[in-house]
Amino acid sequence: MDETPILVFTDSRDSAASLRCPAVFISFFGWDIAVVFFRNLSVKWKIYFIAIVSILGFGGYLGFNVWVNMENGKLLASLHDVYSPVLEKAKLANINLERIDESLGVAVMIAEADFIDNAKSTADSINKLFNEITILDPSSAGQINTLQKTFGEYFAATVGITEDMISEDADLSEIAARSQNKQELLDKTKELLAAYIKYADAKFTDSISQANANSQLMLNSGFAIWGVCIFIMAITVYAIARIIINNINKVSSSLDTM
């Protein structure tokens, strides 16, 4: 009668001895606190707690993963729907601005008014591009309005000079001053447009960089969450196992003394 329990619980004591090694590591982080906590739980809840920790760890990582992916989705949507087309339209407006200057220069040289009509059509295209940019990126409305106003002043000045020179109605005493004013307005328009292109390009690049940073954050945080979950699981399993084995050893000792 005495031999059977002794044989059974000798294995348990060996198991307890095998737990002494991890105890050195885990006790450094205060595993005794965990033991006190788990000692007040029933066996059922001790087992449930292992599953609860696993579910919370997985749920936390999944929730964080979903949040990062949603943020990246917003950034990629902005790239596709806003920053990429805005940058493309701004660059196209810059190209069209050069075409206007070329068309009006040709119109003066060959005295052909059709080139003025072409320039007006190109100017309408530029204004349309500016309006589309404002719709896509309302935050830049002030910047675009200033650009559009300066462009309008330049275009009115350059068309006026061109028409007067073709019709030979230009006052030669005023041509130099008018040409200088037209050139200053053109330079200012180009400067404002170049500044906006730089701004749009920076927004485009920053969105890509932010998406990459979010992905890296998700990767690093995933490892951190995984490490924390593993650590908590290790403490939980060890504490529960230690409590159960201690209880078994107490029963074994009480049987030995019988």
XYZ file of N, CA and C in Angstrom:
774
model
N 0.840 -1.212 0.000
C 0.000 0.000 0.000
C 0.867 1.251 0.000
N 2.015 1.203 0.730
C 2.878 2.381 0.803
C 3.724 2.536 -0.446
N 4.033 1.412 -1.131
C 4.959 1.465 -2.253
C 4.355 2.166 -3.451
N 3.064 1.924 -3.719
C 2.445 2.478 -4.930
C 2.483 3.990 -4.962
N 2.007 4.686 -3.934
C 2.085 6.146 -3.961
C 3.499 6.671 -4.017
N 4.445 5.947 -3.377
C 5.832 6.406 -3.391
C 6.369 6.372 -4.806
N 6.079 5.300 -5.549
C 6.532 5.191 -6.935
C 5.903 6.272 -7.794
N 4.652 6.572 -7.613
C 3.933 7.565 -8.418
C 4.496 8.954 -8.167
N 4.692 9.283 -6.900
C 5.060 10.655 -6.572
C 6.555 10.894 -6.658
N 7.338 9.824 -6.786
C 8.764 10.018 -7.036
C 8.954 10.683 -8.384
N 8.140 10.298 -9.383
C 8.190 10.934 -10.708
C 7.848 12.407 -10.602
N 6.885 12.715 -9.756
C 6.476 14.104 -9.586
C 7.607 14.921 -8.996
N 8.340 14.333 -8.036
C 9.459 15.048 -7.435
C 10.554 15.292 -8.464
N 10.745 14.295 -9.341
C 11.733 14.479 -10.406
C 11.316 15.615 -11.323
N 10.000 15.698 -11.587
C 9.495 16.787 -12.434
C 9.722 18.120 -11.760
N 9.516 18.147 -10.436
C 9.736 19.390 -9.701
C 11.195 19.803 -9.791
N 12.090 18.806 -9.703
C 13.512 19.119 -9.797
C 13.856 19.678 -11.166
N 13.169 19.151 -12.203
C 13.444 19.627 -13.562
C 12.997 21.058 -13.758
N 12.121 21.554 -12.892
C 11.630 22.925 -13.004
C 12.531 23.918 -12.272
N 13.520 23.411 -11.515
C 14.346 24.325 -10.731
C 15.238 25.193 -11.622
N 15.649 24.625 -12.790
C 16.501 25.376 -13.706
C 15.800 26.611 -14.255
N 14.610 26.463 -14.894
C 13.916 27.663 -15.350
C 13.531 28.591 -14.217
N 13.420 28.048 -12.989
C 13.036 28.903 -11.865
C 14.072 29.988 -11.630
N 15.360 29.667 -11.881
C 16.413 30.653 -11.670
C 16.185 31.859 -12.571
N 15.783 31.576 -13.848
C 15.530 32.663 -14.806
C 14.233 33.393 -14.492
N 13.154 32.630 -14.308
C 11.839 33.236 -14.145
C 11.721 33.959 -12.811
N 12.340 33.414 -11.743
C 12.235 34.060 -10.444
C 12.927 35.419 -10.456
N 13.875 35.588 -11.368
C 14.547 36.878 -11.485
C 13.556 37.971 -11.865
N 12.536 37.588 -12.619
C 11.511 38.539 -13.038
C 10.313 38.528 -12.092
N 10.457 37.900 -10.973
C 9.404 37.943 -9.966
C 8.319 36.912 -10.192
N 8.734 35.678 -10.426
C 7.721 34.647 -10.664
C 6.930 34.361 -9.404
N 7.507 34.680 -8.236
C 6.796 34.441 -6.975
C 5.480 35.212 -6.938
N 5.457 36.380 -7.550
C 4.212 37.151 -7.603
C 3.161 36.388 -8.385
N 3.601 35.781 -9.496
C 2.667 34.999 -10.312
C 2.151 33.797 -9.535
N 3.042 33.181 -8.746
C 2.629 32.012 -7.962
C 1.556 32.398 -6.952
N 1.749 33.528 -6.286
C 0.755 33.988 -5.318
C -0.587 34.218 -6.000
N -0.536 34.800 -7.203
C -1.777 35.063 -7.939
C -2.469 33.760 -8.321
N -1.717 32.833 -8.900
C -2.324 31.592 -9.381
C -2.729 30.661 -8.243
N -2.100 30.811 -7.089
C -2.423 29.936 -5.964
C -3.866 30.127 -5.523
N -4.396 31.317 -5.723
C -5.771 31.607 -5.323
C -6.798 31.217 -6.378
N -6.338 30.724 -7.516
C -7.254 30.296 -8.575
C -7.510 28.810 -8.485
N -8.691 28.410 -8.918
C -8.991 26.982 -8.989
C -8.214 26.373 -10.149
N -8.117 25.047 -10.163
C -7.401 24.351 -11.239
C -8.024 24.681 -12.591
N -9.359 24.760 -12.617
C -10.049 25.060 -13.871
C -9.604 26.400 -14.430
N -9.558 27.409 -13.547
C -9.192 28.742 -14.015
C -7.696 28.868 -14.295
N -6.902 28.040 -13.632
C -5.472 28.007 -13.968
C -5.284 27.570 -15.416
N -6.027 26.536 -15.803
C -5.937 26.033 -17.182
C -6.538 27.042 -18.157
N -7.672 27.631 -17.767
C -8.307 28.634 -18.630
C -7.378 29.822 -18.872
N -6.607 30.162 -17.853
C -5.764 31.354 -17.955
C -4.726 31.209 -19.059
N -4.236 29.995 -19.263
C -3.281 29.759 -20.352
C -3.916 30.105 -21.689
N -5.155 29.635 -21.876
C -5.860 29.930 -23.129
C -6.166 31.422 -23.252
N -6.521 32.050 -22.121
C -6.851 33.482 -22.153
C -5.641 34.310 -22.574
N -4.473 33.990 -22.005
C -3.254 34.716 -22.367
C -2.940 34.541 -23.847
N -3.108 33.324 -24.351
C -2.848 33.062 -25.773
C -3.793 33.859 -26.656
N -5.073 33.870 -26.286
C -6.073 34.593 -27.090
C -5.814 36.093 -27.066
N -5.498 36.637 -25.875
C -5.232 38.073 -25.778
C -3.998 38.470 -26.581
N -2.966 37.639 -26.516
C -1.755 37.930 -27.280
C -2.016 37.918 -28.773
N -2.712 36.883 -29.229
C -3.035 36.792 -30.656
C -3.966 37.924 -31.072
N -4.968 38.218 -30.215
C -5.904 39.295 -30.535
C -5.220 40.649 -30.592
N -4.286 40.891 -29.658
C -3.554 42.157 -29.663
C -2.724 42.328 -30.918
N -2.030 41.259 -31.299
C -1.214 41.334 -32.517
C -2.084 41.502 -33.749
N -3.198 40.767 -33.793
C -4.101 40.868 -34.944
C -4.694 42.270 -35.042
N -5.120 42.828 -33.893
C -5.689 44.171 -33.902
C -4.682 45.212 -34.362
N -3.451 45.099 -33.875
C -2.413 46.043 -34.288
C -2.107 45.894 -35.770
N -2.081 44.657 -36.234
C -1.827 44.381 -37.651
C -2.903 45.009 -38.525
N -4.163 44.850 -38.119
C -5.281 45.423 -38.883
C -5.181 46.943 -38.909
N -4.844 47.553 -37.757
C -4.737 49.017 -37.693
C -3.654 49.540 -38.631
N -2.481 48.901 -38.618
C -1.385 49.342 -39.488
C -1.758 49.179 -40.953
N -2.399 48.058 -41.282
C -2.809 47.837 -42.672
C -3.852 48.858 -43.120
N -4.742 49.246 -42.214
C -5.732 50.269 -42.553
C -5.060 51.621 -42.806
N -4.072 51.955 -41.962
C -3.342 53.208 -42.162
C -2.583 53.194 -43.482
N -1.955 52.067 -43.788
C -1.249 51.958 -45.065
C -2.219 52.020 -46.233
N -3.408 51.446 -46.040
C -4.426 51.507 -47.083
C -4.833 52.942 -47.377
N -4.964 53.750 -46.312
C -5.307 55.167 -46.503
C -4.191 55.907 -47.240
N -2.943 55.606 -46.856
C -1.818 56.270 -47.508
C -1.729 55.903 -48.982
N -1.914 54.609 -49.278
C -1.853 54.166 -50.673
C -3.010 54.732 -51.482
N -4.179 54.852 -50.840
C -5.325 55.464 -51.525
C -5.037 56.932 -51.831
N -4.385 57.620 -50.886
C -4.014 59.019 -51.121
C -3.006 59.138 -52.255
N -2.070 58.188 -52.295
C -1.092 58.192 -53.380
C -1.771 58.029 -54.727
N -2.706 57.082 -54.780
C -3.375 56.761 -56.045
C -4.371 57.831 -56.457
N -5.118 58.348 -55.479
C -6.236 59.249 -55.795
C -5.884 60.731 -55.708
N -4.825 61.076 -54.968
C -4.525 62.499 -54.750
C -3.121 62.865 -55.226
N -2.102 62.394 -54.506
C -0.756 62.909 -54.713
C -0.173 62.573 -56.079
N -0.409 61.360 -56.556
C 0.111 61.001 -57.879
C -0.546 61.818 -58.990
N -1.889 61.879 -59.071
C -2.503 62.703 -60.129
C -2.228 64.195 -59.968
N -2.147 64.687 -58.724
C -1.845 66.105 -58.503
C -0.455 66.442 -59.046
N 0.509 65.589 -58.737
C 1.874 65.812 -59.223
C 1.925 65.759 -60.749
N 1.203 64.809 -61.315
C 1.163 64.678 -62.777
C 0.541 65.919 -63.427
N -0.548 66.422 -62.860
C -1.229 67.604 -63.424
C -0.367 68.856 -63.283
N 0.342 68.984 -62.172
C 1.208 70.150 -61.974
C 2.349 70.155 -62.992
N 2.923 68.991 -63.248
C 3.999 68.902 -64.242
C 3.470 69.179 -65.648
N 2.254 68.707 -65.936
C 1.647 68.968 -67.244
C 1.372 70.464 -67.418
N 0.933 71.128 -66.352
C 0.707 72.575 -66.409
C 2.010 73.313 -66.702
N 3.105 72.826 -66.140
C 4.411 73.442 -66.386
C 4.817 73.309 -67.854
N 4.544 72.132 -68.425
C 4.847 71.913 -69.850
C 3.996 72.828 -70.725
N 2.717 72.936 -70.399
C 1.814 73.794 -71.179
C 2.200 75.271 -71.079
N 2.742 75.658 -69.925
C 3.186 77.042 -69.756
C 4.310 77.369 -70.735
N 5.214 76.422 -70.930
C 6.291 76.618 -71.903
C 5.725 76.709 -73.318
N 4.703 75.921 -73.597
C 4.102 75.936 -74.933
C 3.458 77.289 -75.247
N 2.843 77.902 -74.238
C 2.224 79.220 -74.452
C 3.276 80.239 -74.881
N 4.388 80.257 -74.175
C 5.452 81.207 -74.501
C 5.970 80.972 -75.917
N 6.113 79.690 -76.286
C 6.589 79.356 -77.630
C 5.568 79.763 -78.694
N 4.289 79.455 -78.459
C 3.236 79.766 -79.444
C 3.135 81.266 -79.705
N 3.173 82.055 -78.643
C 3.057 83.504 -78.816
C 4.313 84.096 -79.456
N 5.458 83.478 -79.193
C 6.685 83.926 -79.858
C 6.614 83.692 -81.359
N 6.097 82.510 -81.753
C 5.924 82.202 -83.177
C 4.894 83.133 -83.797
N 3.814 83.422 -83.061
C 2.761 84.310 -83.573
C 3.317 85.684 -83.920
N 4.228 86.203 -83.101
C 4.828 87.516 -83.367
C 5.747 87.453 -84.587
N 6.532 86.362 -84.686
C 7.502 86.264 -85.774
C 6.834 86.160 -87.143
N 5.751 85.378 -87.249
C 5.115 85.183 -88.563
C 3.814 85.963 -88.698
N 3.496 86.746 -87.655
C 2.281 87.581 -87.673
C 1.039 86.751 -87.975
N 0.912 85.645 -87.272
C -0.214 84.728 -87.481
C -1.049 84.652 -86.201
N -2.309 85.118 -86.278
C -3.181 85.178 -85.101
C -3.665 83.810 -84.648
N -3.573 82.804 -85.539
C -4.026 81.459 -85.152
C -3.231 80.919 -83.966
N -1.987 81.310 -83.868
C -1.163 80.837 -82.758
C -1.636 81.434 -81.431
N -2.253 82.616 -81.508
C -2.832 83.206 -80.293
C -4.010 82.360 -79.814
N -4.817 81.885 -80.769
C -5.940 81.004 -80.408
C -5.431 79.714 -79.776
N -4.339 79.179 -80.330
C -3.742 77.971 -79.744
C -3.267 78.237 -78.314
N -2.673 79.405 -78.119
C -2.188 79.767 -76.781
C -3.347 79.913 -75.802
N -4.450 80.503 -76.272
C -5.630 80.648 -75.408
C -6.202 79.279 -75.032
N -6.213 78.357 -75.999
C -6.692 77.002 -75.720
C -5.795 76.315 -74.686
N -4.487 76.516 -74.820
C -3.541 75.940 -73.854
C -3.725 76.567 -72.472
N -3.989 77.868 -72.436
C -4.225 78.552 -71.156
C -5.475 78.012 -70.473
N -6.508 77.742 -71.275
C -7.727 77.143 -70.707
C -7.419 75.773 -70.103
N -6.541 75.016 -70.779
C -6.152 73.694 -70.264
C -5.413 73.823 -68.936
N -4.550 74.842 -68.849
C -3.806 75.062 -67.602
C -4.755 75.425 -66.463
N -5.693 76.321 -66.728
C -6.666 76.700 -65.691
C -7.525 75.514 -65.272
N -7.841 74.655 -66.240
C -8.609 73.450 -65.921
C -7.800 72.527 -65.016
N -6.509 72.400 -65.309
C -5.630 71.575 -64.470
C -5.554 72.140 -63.053
N -5.454 73.458 -62.939
C -5.404 74.090 -61.612
C -6.693 73.822 -60.827
N -7.819 73.901 -61.516
C -9.107 73.632 -60.851
C -9.197 72.179 -60.392
N -8.709 71.262 -61.215
C -8.729 69.842 -60.854
C -7.816 69.569 -59.664
N -6.678 70.244 -59.627
C -5.759 70.085 -58.496
C -6.416 70.563 -57.203
N -7.117 71.684 -57.276
C -7.803 72.224 -56.092
C -8.865 71.262 -55.583
N -9.556 70.595 -56.504
C -10.583 69.622 -56.108
C -9.939 68.401 -55.452
N -8.843 67.919 -56.034
C -8.165 66.735 -55.503
C -7.475 67.023 -54.174
N -6.890 68.201 -54.056
C -6.129 68.557 -52.853
C -6.595 69.914 -52.323
N -7.737 69.935 -51.619
C -8.290 71.210 -51.123
C -7.334 71.978 -50.215
N -6.419 71.262 -49.558
C -5.488 71.933 -48.645
C -4.550 72.890 -49.381
N -4.402 72.700 -50.678
C -3.502 73.554 -51.462
C -4.258 74.639 -52.226
N -5.533 74.854 -51.890
C -6.367 75.810 -52.628
C -5.765 77.213 -52.621
N -5.270 77.665 -51.474
C -4.681 79.000 -51.390
C -3.471 79.150 -52.291
N -2.619 78.130 -52.270
C -1.413 78.152 -53.095
C -1.758 78.158 -54.587
N -2.740 77.342 -54.960
C -3.150 77.251 -56.365
C -3.850 78.532 -56.809
N -4.658 79.128 -55.945
C -5.343 80.377 -56.299
C -4.345 81.495 -56.591
N -3.296 81.585 -55.763
C -2.246 82.580 -56.007
C -1.548 82.319 -57.335
N -1.252 81.043 -57.584
C -0.609 80.653 -58.837
C -1.496 80.978 -60.032
N -2.778 80.665 -59.907
C -3.720 80.895 -61.003
C -3.882 82.395 -61.288
N -3.905 83.201 -60.245
C -4.033 84.649 -60.419
C -2.806 85.219 -61.133
N -1.617 84.792 -60.705
C -0.385 85.270 -61.335
C -0.313 84.837 -62.795
N -0.714 83.582 -63.048
C -0.728 83.088 -64.427
C -1.696 83.904 -65.283
N -2.864 84.233 -64.740
C -3.840 85.029 -65.484
C -3.292 86.401 -65.848
N -2.571 87.024 -64.901
C -1.975 88.336 -65.171
C -0.901 88.227 -66.252
N -0.097 87.167 -66.157
C 0.944 86.966 -67.179
C 0.323 86.749 -68.552
N -0.687 85.895 -68.617
C -1.274 85.560 -69.913
C -1.943 86.782 -70.544
N -2.639 87.562 -69.741
C -3.280 88.777 -70.264
C -2.233 89.749 -70.804
N -1.112 89.872 -70.083
C -0.055 90.793 -70.512
C 0.604 90.325 -71.798
N 0.922 89.027 -71.872
C 1.636 88.530 -73.055
C 0.747 88.477 -74.290
N -0.533 88.150 -74.120
C -1.461 88.147 -75.257
C -1.682 89.575 -75.756
N -1.789 90.518 -74.830
C -1.973 91.917 -75.223
C -0.816 92.427 -76.061
N 0.402 92.135 -75.618
C 1.584 92.559 -76.376
C 1.608 91.893 -77.749
N 1.325 90.573 -77.777
C 1.362 89.823 -79.035
C 0.343 90.362 -80.031
N -0.873 90.593 -79.576
C -1.925 91.098 -80.470
C -1.569 92.488 -81.008
N -1.022 93.348 -80.156
C -0.653 94.699 -80.597
C 0.491 94.664 -81.606
N 1.436 93.733 -81.394
C 2.565 93.653 -82.318
C 2.136 93.080 -83.666
N 1.217 92.113 -83.653
C 0.735 91.545 -84.916
C -0.065 92.585 -85.697
N -0.896 93.334 -84.994
C -1.733 94.353 -85.654
C -0.978 95.659 -85.886
N 0.275 95.696 -85.390
C 1.131 96.876 -85.532
C 0.546 98.104 -84.827
N -0.215 97.853 -83.782
C -0.784 98.946 -82.987
C 0.026 99.215 -81.719
N 1.102 98.484 -81.544
C 1.886 98.606 -80.316
C 2.613 99.943 -80.258
N 2.613 100.540 -79.086
C 3.357 101.779 -78.851
C 4.803 101.393 -78.536
N 5.698 101.701 -79.460
C 7.088 101.270 -79.318
C 7.739 101.813 -78.055
N 7.256 102.942 -77.579
C 7.838 103.524 -76.362
C 7.453 102.740 -75.107
N 6.416 101.926 -75.226
C 5.941 101.156 -74.070
C 6.283 99.666 -74.163
N 6.716 99.241 -75.354
C 6.961 97.812 -75.572
C 7.993 97.258 -74.592
N 9.067 97.976 -74.381
C 10.135 97.488 -73.499
C 9.620 97.283 -72.079
N 8.874 98.261 -71.574
C 8.344 98.164 -70.208
C 7.309 97.054 -70.105
N 6.467 96.942 -71.133
C 5.442 95.892 -71.128
C 6.083 94.507 -71.224
N 7.115 94.399 -72.037
C 7.814 93.109 -72.178
C 8.501 92.711 -70.871
N 9.087 93.707 -70.204
C 9.735 93.422 -68.921
C 8.708 92.977 -67.884
N 7.568 93.651 -67.851
C 6.499 93.271 -66.919
C 5.988 91.865 -67.215
N 5.831 91.583 -68.530
C 5.382 90.236 -68.929
C 6.384 89.173 -68.495
N 7.683 89.459 -68.657
C 8.720 88.495 -68.284
C 8.760 88.283 -66.772
N 8.571 89.349 -66.021
C 8.549 89.222 -64.555
C 7.371 88.370 -64.095
N 6.216 88.574 -64.745
C 5.043 87.763 -64.395
C 5.256 86.304 -64.779
N 5.911 86.072 -65.925
C 6.205 84.697 -66.342
C 7.156 84.029 -65.353
N 8.205 84.753 -64.956
C 9.170 84.198 -63.997
C 8.501 83.886 -62.661
N 7.617 84.772 -62.224
C 6.916 84.550 -60.958
C 5.981 83.345 -61.063
N 5.304 83.217 -62.217
C 4.415 82.067 -62.428
C 5.205 80.766 -62.399
N 6.353 80.756 -63.081
C 7.199 79.554 -63.093
C 7.714 79.229 -61.691
N 8.067 80.277 -60.949
C 8.566 80.075 -59.585
C 7.490 79.468 -58.685
N 6.283 80.004 -58.774
C 5.175 79.480 -57.960
C 4.827 78.050 -58.362
N 4.834 77.787 -59.664
C 4.503 76.443 -60.137
C 5.582 75.449 -59.735
N 6.850 75.854 -59.824
C 7.954 74.979 -59.406
C 7.865 74.675 -57.910
N 7.484 75.687 -57.121
C 7.333 75.483 -55.673
C 6.213 74.495 -55.383
N 5.127 74.588 -56.149
C 4.023 73.654 -55.913
C 4.403 72.240 -56.344
N 5.113 72.119 -57.458
C 5.566 70.792 -57.903
C 6.470 70.166 -56.841
N 7.346 70.976 -56.258
C 8.219 70.489 -55.187
C 7.398 70.038 -53.987
N 6.369 70.818 -53.647
C 5.478 70.474 -52.529
C 4.736 69.163 -52.806
N 4.185 69.032 -54.023
C 3.433 67.821 -54.374
C 4.344 66.602 -54.398
N 5.563 66.783 -54.889
C 6.520 65.677 -54.926
C 6.904 65.250 -53.512
N 7.059 66.223 -52.614
C 7.385 65.908 -51.217
C 6.251 65.138 -50.550
N 5.003 65.548 -50.819
C 3.852 64.831 -50.256
C 3.805 63.401 -50.780
N 4.087 63.234 -52.059
C 4.097 61.907 -52.675
C 5.178 61.033 -52.037
N 6.381 61.588 -51.922
C 7.503 60.838 -51.348
C 7.272 60.534 -49.870
N 6.751 61.511 -49.132
C 6.499 61.313 -47.699
C 5.467 60.217 -47.458
N 4.467 60.124 -48.334
C 3.440 59.089 -48.183
C 4.043 57.703 -48.363
N 4.935 57.570 -49.340
C 5.614 56.286 -49.548
C 6.489 55.951 -48.347
N 7.228 56.949 -47.863
C 8.104 56.732 -46.705
C 7.297 56.353 -45.468
N 6.144 57.002 -45.277
C 5.297 56.703 -44.123
C 4.733 55.296 -44.203
N 4.347 54.871 -45.413
C 3.835 53.506 -45.591
C 4.921 52.487 -45.260
N 6.151 52.750 -45.702
C 7.267 51.854 -45.390
C 7.561 51.849 -43.892
N 7.486 53.026 -43.269
C 7.731 53.114 -41.823
C 6.666 52.352 -41.043
N 5.411 52.435 -41.498
C 4.329 51.697 -40.837
C 4.547 50.194 -40.940
N 4.999 49.748 -42.100
C 5.260 48.318 -42.287
C 6.383 47.854 -41.366
N 7.435 48.681 -41.249
C 8.542 48.333 -40.364
C 8.091 48.328 -38.908
N 7.238 49.291 -38.546
C 6.701 49.340 -37.184
C 5.887 48.094 -36.875
N 5.077 47.663 -37.844
C 4.270 46.465 -37.650
C 5.167 45.246 -37.443
N 6.254 45.162 -38.219
C 7.166 44.030 -38.091
C 7.844 44.030 -36.725
N 8.390 45.180 -36.331
C 9.086 45.269 -35.041
C 8.135 45.046 -33.869
N 6.949 45.647 -33.952
C 5.970 45.491 -32.876
C 5.462 44.060 -32.802
N 5.363 43.417 -33.961
C 4.941 42.015 -33.977
C 5.906 41.141 -33.199
N 7.212 41.373 -33.402
C 8.215 40.618 -32.653
C 8.130 40.931 -31.161
N 7.893 42.208 -30.832
C 7.797 42.601 -29.425
C 6.590 41.951 -28.755
N 5.439 41.998 -29.435
C 4.226 41.379 -28.888
C 4.424 39.878 -28.743
N 5.041 39.270 -29.748
C 5.309 37.828 -29.692
C 6.202 37.505 -28.495
N 7.260 38.318 -28.284
C 8.164 38.072 -27.167
C 7.469 38.215 -25.822
N 6.632 39.249 -25.679
C 5.902 39.461 -24.425
C 4.947 38.308 -24.156
N 4.242 37.870 -25.205
C 3.294 36.755 -25.038
C 4.010 35.476 -24.632
N 5.151 35.215 -25.276
C 5.922 34.020 -24.927
C 6.391 34.098 -23.480
N 6.846 35.281 -23.064
C 7.327 35.443 -21.697
C 6.203 35.226 -20.685
N 5.050 35.847 -20.942
C 3.905 35.685 -20.037
C 3.445 34.236 -20.004
N 3.430 33.597 -21.180
C 3.034 32.190 -21.236
C 3.997 31.327 -20.433
N 5.306 31.645 -20.547
C 6.300 30.857 -19.817
C 6.090 30.982 -18.310
N 5.880 32.225 -17.842
C 5.635 32.436 -16.411
C 4.346 31.747 -15.972
N 3.312 31.871 -16.802
C 2.014 31.281 -16.459
C 2.112 29.770 -16.345
N 2.672 29.147 -17.377
C 2.784 27.681 -17.380
C 3.674 27.215 -16.237
N 4.800 27.924 -16.037
C 5.702 27.510 -14.975
C 5.045 27.634 -13.603
N 4.367 28.765 -13.370
C 3.728 28.976 -12.068
C 2.663 27.924 -11.795
N 1.848 27.650 -12.820
C 0.792 26.644 -12.640
C 1.399 25.271 -12.402
N 2.423 24.937 -13.205
C 3.068 23.629 -13.039
C 3.706 23.510 -11.662
N 4.343 24.584 -11.195
C 4.993 24.551 -9.880
C 3.973 24.366 -8.761
N 2.839 25.066 -8.867
C 1.800 24.937 -7.844
C 1.246 23.520 -7.809
N 0.953 22.995 -9.007
C 0.396 21.628 -9.063
C 1.382 20.622 -8.505
N 2.662 20.747 -8.891
C 3.674 19.792 -8.421
C 3.889 19.927 -6.917
N 3.874 21.156 -6.406
C 4.007 21.344 -4.954
C 2.850 20.691 -4.208
N 1.650 20.830 -4.770
C 0.489 20.188 -4.145
C 0.634 18.676 -4.154
N 1.131 18.163 -5.290
C 1.328 16.704 -5.373
C 2.386 16.254 -4.373
N 3.456 17.035 -4.235
C 4.512 16.672 -3.291
C 4.016 16.702 -1.843
N 3.122 17.670 -1.563
C 2.548 17.711 -0.217
C 1.733 16.462 0.063
N 0.949 16.062 -0.951
C 0.167 14.836 -0.785
C 1.094 13.647 -0.625
N 2.170 13.628 -1.420
C 3.125 12.521 -1.339
C 3.777 12.456 0.035
N 4.151 13.647 0.538
C 4.799 13.678 1.853
C 3.848 13.221 2.949
N 2.588 13.639 2.817
C 1.616 13.233 3.833
C 1.375 11.734 3.788
N 1.421 11.148 2.589
C 1.241 9.700 2.471
C 2.458 8.958 3.007
N 3.649 9.569 2.822
C 4.867 8.920 3.311
C 4.889 8.840 4.835
N 4.269 9.840 5.447
C 4.292 9.862 6.910
C 3.227 8.965 7.525
N 2.336 8.470 6.666
C 1.260 7.617 7.198
C 1.824 6.242 7.572
